[in-house]
Coordinates of C-alpha atoms in Angstrom, one line a residue:
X122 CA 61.3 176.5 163.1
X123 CA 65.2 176.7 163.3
X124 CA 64.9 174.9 166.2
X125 CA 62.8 172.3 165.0
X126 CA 65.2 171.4 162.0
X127 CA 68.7 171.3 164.2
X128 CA 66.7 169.0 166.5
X129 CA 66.0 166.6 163.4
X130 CA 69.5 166.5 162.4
X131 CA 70.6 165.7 165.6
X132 CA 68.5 162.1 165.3
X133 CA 69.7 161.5 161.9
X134 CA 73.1 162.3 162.9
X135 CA 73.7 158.7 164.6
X136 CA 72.2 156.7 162.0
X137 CA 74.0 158.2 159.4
X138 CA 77.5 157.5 162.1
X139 CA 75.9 153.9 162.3
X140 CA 75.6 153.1 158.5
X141 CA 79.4 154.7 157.9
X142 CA 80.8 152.0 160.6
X143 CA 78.7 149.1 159.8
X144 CA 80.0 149.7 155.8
X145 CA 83.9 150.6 157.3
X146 CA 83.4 147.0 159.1
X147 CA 82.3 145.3 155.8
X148 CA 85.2 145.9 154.0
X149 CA 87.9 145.3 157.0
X150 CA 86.4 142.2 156.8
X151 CA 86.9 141.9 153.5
X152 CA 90.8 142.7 153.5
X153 CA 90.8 140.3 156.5
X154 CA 89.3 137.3 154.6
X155 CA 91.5 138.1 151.4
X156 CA 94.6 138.5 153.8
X157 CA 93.6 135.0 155.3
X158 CA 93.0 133.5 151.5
X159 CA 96.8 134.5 151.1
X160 CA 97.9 132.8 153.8
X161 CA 96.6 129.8 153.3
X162 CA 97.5 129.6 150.0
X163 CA 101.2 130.2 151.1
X164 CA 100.8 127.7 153.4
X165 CA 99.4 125.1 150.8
X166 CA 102.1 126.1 148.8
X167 CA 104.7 125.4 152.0
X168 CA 103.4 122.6 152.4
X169 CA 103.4 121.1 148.9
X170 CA 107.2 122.1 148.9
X171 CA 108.1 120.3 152.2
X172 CA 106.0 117.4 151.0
X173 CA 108.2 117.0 147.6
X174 CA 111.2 117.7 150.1
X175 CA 110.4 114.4 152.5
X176 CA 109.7 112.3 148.5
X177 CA 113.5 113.6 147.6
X178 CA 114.6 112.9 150.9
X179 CA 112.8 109.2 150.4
X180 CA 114.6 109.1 147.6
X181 CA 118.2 109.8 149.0
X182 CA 117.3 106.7 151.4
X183 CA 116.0 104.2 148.7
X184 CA 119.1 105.3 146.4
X185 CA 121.6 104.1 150.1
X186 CA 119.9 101.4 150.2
X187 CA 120.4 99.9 146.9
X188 CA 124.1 101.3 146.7
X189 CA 124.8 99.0 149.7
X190 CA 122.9 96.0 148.3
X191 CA 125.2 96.3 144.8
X192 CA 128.3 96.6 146.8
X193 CA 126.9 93.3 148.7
X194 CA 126.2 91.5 145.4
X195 CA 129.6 92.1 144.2
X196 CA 131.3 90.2 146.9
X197 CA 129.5 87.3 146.1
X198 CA 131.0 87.1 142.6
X199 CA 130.5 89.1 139.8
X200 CA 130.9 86.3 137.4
X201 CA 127.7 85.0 137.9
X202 CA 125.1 85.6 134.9
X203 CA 122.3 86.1 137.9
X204 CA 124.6 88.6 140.1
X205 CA 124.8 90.7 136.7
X206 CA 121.7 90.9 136.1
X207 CA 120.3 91.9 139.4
X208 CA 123.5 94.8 139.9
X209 CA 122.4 96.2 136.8
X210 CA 118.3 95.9 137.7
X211 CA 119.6 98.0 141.3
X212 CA 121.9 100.3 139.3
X213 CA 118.9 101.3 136.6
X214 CA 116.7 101.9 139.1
X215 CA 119.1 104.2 140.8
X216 CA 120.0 106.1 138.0
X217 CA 116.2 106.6 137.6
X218 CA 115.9 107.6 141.3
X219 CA 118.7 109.8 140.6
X220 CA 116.8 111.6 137.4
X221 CA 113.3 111.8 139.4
X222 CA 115.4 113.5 142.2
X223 CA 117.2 116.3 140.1
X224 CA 113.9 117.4 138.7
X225 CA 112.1 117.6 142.1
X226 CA 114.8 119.6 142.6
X227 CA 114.9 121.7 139.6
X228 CA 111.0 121.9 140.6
X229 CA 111.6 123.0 143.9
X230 CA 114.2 125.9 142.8
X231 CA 111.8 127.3 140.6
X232 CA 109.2 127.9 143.4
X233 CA 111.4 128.6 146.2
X234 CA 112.5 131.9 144.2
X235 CA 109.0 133.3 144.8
X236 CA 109.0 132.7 148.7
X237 CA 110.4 135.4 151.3
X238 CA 113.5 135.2 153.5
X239 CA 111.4 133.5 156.2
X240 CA 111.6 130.4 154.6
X241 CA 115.5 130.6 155.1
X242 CA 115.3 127.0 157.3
X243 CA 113.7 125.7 154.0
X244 CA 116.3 126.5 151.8
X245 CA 118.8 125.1 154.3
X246 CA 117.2 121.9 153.9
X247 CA 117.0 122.1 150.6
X248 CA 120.9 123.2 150.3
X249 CA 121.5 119.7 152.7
X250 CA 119.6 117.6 150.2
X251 CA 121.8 119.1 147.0
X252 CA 124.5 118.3 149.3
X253 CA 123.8 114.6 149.7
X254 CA 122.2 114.3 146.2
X255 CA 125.9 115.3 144.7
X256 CA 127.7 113.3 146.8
X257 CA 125.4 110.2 146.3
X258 CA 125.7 110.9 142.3
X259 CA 130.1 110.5 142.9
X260 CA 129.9 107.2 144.4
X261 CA 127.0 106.0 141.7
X262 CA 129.8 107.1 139.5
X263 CA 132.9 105.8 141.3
X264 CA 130.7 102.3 141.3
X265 CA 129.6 102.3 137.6
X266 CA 133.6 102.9 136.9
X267 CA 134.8 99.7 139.3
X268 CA 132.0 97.5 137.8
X269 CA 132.9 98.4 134.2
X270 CA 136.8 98.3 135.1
X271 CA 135.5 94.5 136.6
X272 CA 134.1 93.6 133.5
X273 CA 137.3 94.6 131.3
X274 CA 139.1 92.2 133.7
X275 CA 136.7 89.7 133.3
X276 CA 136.6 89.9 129.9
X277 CA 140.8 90.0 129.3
X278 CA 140.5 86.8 131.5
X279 CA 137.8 85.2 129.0
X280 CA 140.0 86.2 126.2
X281 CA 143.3 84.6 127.9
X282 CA 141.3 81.1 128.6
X283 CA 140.0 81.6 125.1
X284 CA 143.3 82.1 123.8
X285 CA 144.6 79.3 126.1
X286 CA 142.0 76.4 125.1
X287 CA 142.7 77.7 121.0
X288 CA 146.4 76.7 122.0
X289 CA 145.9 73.6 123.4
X290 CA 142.8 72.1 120.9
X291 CA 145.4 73.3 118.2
X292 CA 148.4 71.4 120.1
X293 CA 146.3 68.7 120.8
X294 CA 144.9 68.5 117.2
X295 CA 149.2 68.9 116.2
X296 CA 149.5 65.5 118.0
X297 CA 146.5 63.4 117.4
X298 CA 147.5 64.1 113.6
X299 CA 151.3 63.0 114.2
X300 CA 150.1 59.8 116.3
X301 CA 147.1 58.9 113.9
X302 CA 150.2 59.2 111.0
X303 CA 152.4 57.3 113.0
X304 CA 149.7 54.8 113.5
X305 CA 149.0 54.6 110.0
X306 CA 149.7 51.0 108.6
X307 CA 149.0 49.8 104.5
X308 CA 148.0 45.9 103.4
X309 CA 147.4 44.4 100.6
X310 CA 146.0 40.8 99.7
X311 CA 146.4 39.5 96.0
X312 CA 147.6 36.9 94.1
X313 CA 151.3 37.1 92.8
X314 CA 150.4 37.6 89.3
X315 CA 148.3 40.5 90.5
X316 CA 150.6 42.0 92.7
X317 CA 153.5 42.0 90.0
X318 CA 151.0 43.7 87.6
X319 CA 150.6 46.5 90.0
X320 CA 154.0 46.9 90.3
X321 CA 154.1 45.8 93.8
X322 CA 155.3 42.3 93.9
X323 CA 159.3 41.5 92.7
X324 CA 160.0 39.4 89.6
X325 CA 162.1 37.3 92.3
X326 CA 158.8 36.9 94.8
X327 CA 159.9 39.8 96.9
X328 CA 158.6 43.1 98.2
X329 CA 159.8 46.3 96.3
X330 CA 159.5 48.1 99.7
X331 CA 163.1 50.4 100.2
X332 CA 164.8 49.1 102.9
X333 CA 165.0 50.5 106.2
X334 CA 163.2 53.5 104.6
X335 CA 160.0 52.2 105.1
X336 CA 158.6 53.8 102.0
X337 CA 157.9 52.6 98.9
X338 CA 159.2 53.0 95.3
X339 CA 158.6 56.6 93.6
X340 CA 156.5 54.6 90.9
X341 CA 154.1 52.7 93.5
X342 CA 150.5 54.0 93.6
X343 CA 149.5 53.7 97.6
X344 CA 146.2 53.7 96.5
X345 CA 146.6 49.9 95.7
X346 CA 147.4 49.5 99.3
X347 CA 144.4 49.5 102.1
X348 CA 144.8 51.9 104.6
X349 CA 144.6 51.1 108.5
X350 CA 144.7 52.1 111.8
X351 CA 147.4 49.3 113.5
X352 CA 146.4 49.9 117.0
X353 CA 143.2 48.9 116.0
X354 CA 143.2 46.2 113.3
X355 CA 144.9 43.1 114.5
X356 CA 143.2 40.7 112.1
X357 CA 143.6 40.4 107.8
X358 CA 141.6 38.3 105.8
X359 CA 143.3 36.4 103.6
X360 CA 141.5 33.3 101.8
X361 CA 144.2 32.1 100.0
X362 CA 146.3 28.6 99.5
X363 CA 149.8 28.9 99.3
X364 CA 150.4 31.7 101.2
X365 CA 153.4 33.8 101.6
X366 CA 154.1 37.3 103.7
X367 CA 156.6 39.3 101.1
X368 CA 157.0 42.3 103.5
X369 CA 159.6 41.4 106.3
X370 CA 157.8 41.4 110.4
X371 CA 159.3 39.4 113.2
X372 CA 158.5 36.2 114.1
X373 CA 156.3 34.9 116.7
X374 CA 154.8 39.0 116.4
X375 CA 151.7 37.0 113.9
X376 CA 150.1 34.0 112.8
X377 CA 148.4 32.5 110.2
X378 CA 145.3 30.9 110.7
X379 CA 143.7 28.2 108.6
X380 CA 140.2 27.8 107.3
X381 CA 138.5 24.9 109.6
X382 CA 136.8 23.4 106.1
X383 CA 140.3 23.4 104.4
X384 CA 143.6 23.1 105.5
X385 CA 145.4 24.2 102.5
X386 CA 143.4 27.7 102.9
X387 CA 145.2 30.3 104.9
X388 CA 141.4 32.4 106.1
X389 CA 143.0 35.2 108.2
X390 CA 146.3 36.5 109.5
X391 CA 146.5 37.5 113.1
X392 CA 148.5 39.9 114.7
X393 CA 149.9 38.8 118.3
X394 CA 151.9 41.5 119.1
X395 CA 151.3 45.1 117.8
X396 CA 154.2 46.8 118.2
X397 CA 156.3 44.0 117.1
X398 CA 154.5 43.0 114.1
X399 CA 154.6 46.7 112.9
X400 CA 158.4 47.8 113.9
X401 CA 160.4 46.6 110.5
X402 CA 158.0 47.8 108.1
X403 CA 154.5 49.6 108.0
X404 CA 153.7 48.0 104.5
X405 CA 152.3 44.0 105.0
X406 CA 152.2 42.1 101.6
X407 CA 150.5 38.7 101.6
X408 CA 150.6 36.9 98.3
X409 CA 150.7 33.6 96.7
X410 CA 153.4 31.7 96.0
X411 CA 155.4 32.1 93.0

């Protein structure tokens, strides 16, 4: 009977070895697959971090690339409303370049804290691009400091032809005024009895004009007088008979000119020579005789 039983457990024996193994194998497996999971997570994760490493690196370039085209659209004149406007469409898109960069970065920091010393040739990458990314932000910065100090040049030089052409519209307005007063000329047309009335005619026939002075009697209202321009006018209406010019202006510098239906009528007076005419007095008096 003993005999029979030890034989029995002697076949069970290897199927109970067998089931132990097969269950053993099971769960190596298991930790194999799960140890695989890992490490292709980590290598997604790798990847995803060199992939945002070759978009900063992208970056860097596009950011070169529009520093040199600024620096090219300043030597073709600064000055020009178009070149300012496209320098500061290449400089706001760097600075934006700039911004995505630094939080890639920031990013990139974050996650690389989490990753073992074997990614050491990572981080030296990564160190490379800080590098570059710093020393691209001091020449973005040395740039915006020469445009800006361009501008304040540009602008003083605006000022100083603004200050310039102020000067000379004010000096020219200084002398138009002292040539349109020196051109200024008065005439009056009336009978004697009218002219004596107004104070302007003599009781001996004669202008009461001062002298050399030019001017006229403190108590003579100019507004009797008609003003002119004598480098323009160089012909008076007259329409009177007996004639006479009571202000004094050289002869042969005028003429008078007779009404073609009636010789006793004097219908204009013409000036023949400007300068002439006007150079004894700037008053001209015509009236009737006495």
């Amino acid at each position: 009977m003993k005999k029979i039983s030890f034989i029995l457990a002697l076949a069970v024996l290897p199927m109970l070895f067998s089931a132990c193994g097969k269950k053993i194998e099971e769960q190596a497996q298991k930790r194999a697959d799960s140890l695989q999971s890992i490490i292709d997570s980590k290598d997604g994760e790798i990847d995803a971090l060199f992939d945002m490493l070759n978009q900063i690196e992208a970056n860097l370039n596009t950011i070169t690339d529009k520093y040199g085209k600024v620096q090219t659209l300043r030597s073709t004149g600064i000055e020009s409303g178009n070149v300012k406007g496209e320098i500061n469409e290449q400089m706001k898109t760097i600075e934006n370049i700039l911004a995505d960069n630094k939080a890639k970065m920031a990013s990139l920091n974050a996650k690389i804290a989490n990753l073992s010393k074997e990614n050491s040739k990572m981080q030296e990458f990564i160190a490379n691009l800080e590098s570059r990314m710093a020393e691209q932000e001091n020449q973005i910065a040395e740039l915006l400091t020469e445009l800006e100090n361009n501008k304040i040049t540009i602008r003083n030089l605006n000022e100083n032809v603004s200050n310039l052409t102020r000067s000379n519209q004010e000096k020219d307005a200084t002398i138009a005024h002292q040539i349109n007063e020196a051109n200024k000329a008065y005439f009056v047309v009336g009978t004697y009895k009218e002219l004596l009335a107004k104070g302007i005619a003599k009781k001996d026939g004669g202008f009461i004009g001062i002298g050399k002075s030019q001017g006229v009697q403190s108590d003579m209202d100019i507004n009797l007088f008609t003003e002119i321009d004598r480098t323009r006018v160089s012909v008076i209406n007259v329409n009177m008979k007996n004639v006479r010019i009571l202000t004094q202006h050289p002869e042969g510098s005028y003429e008078l000119v007779m009404n073609e239906n009636d010789e006793k009528e004097v219908a204009y007076l013409k000036i023949l020579n400007t300068a002439k005419f006007w150079s004894l007095s700037k008053y001209l008096v015509i009236s009737t005789k006495k």
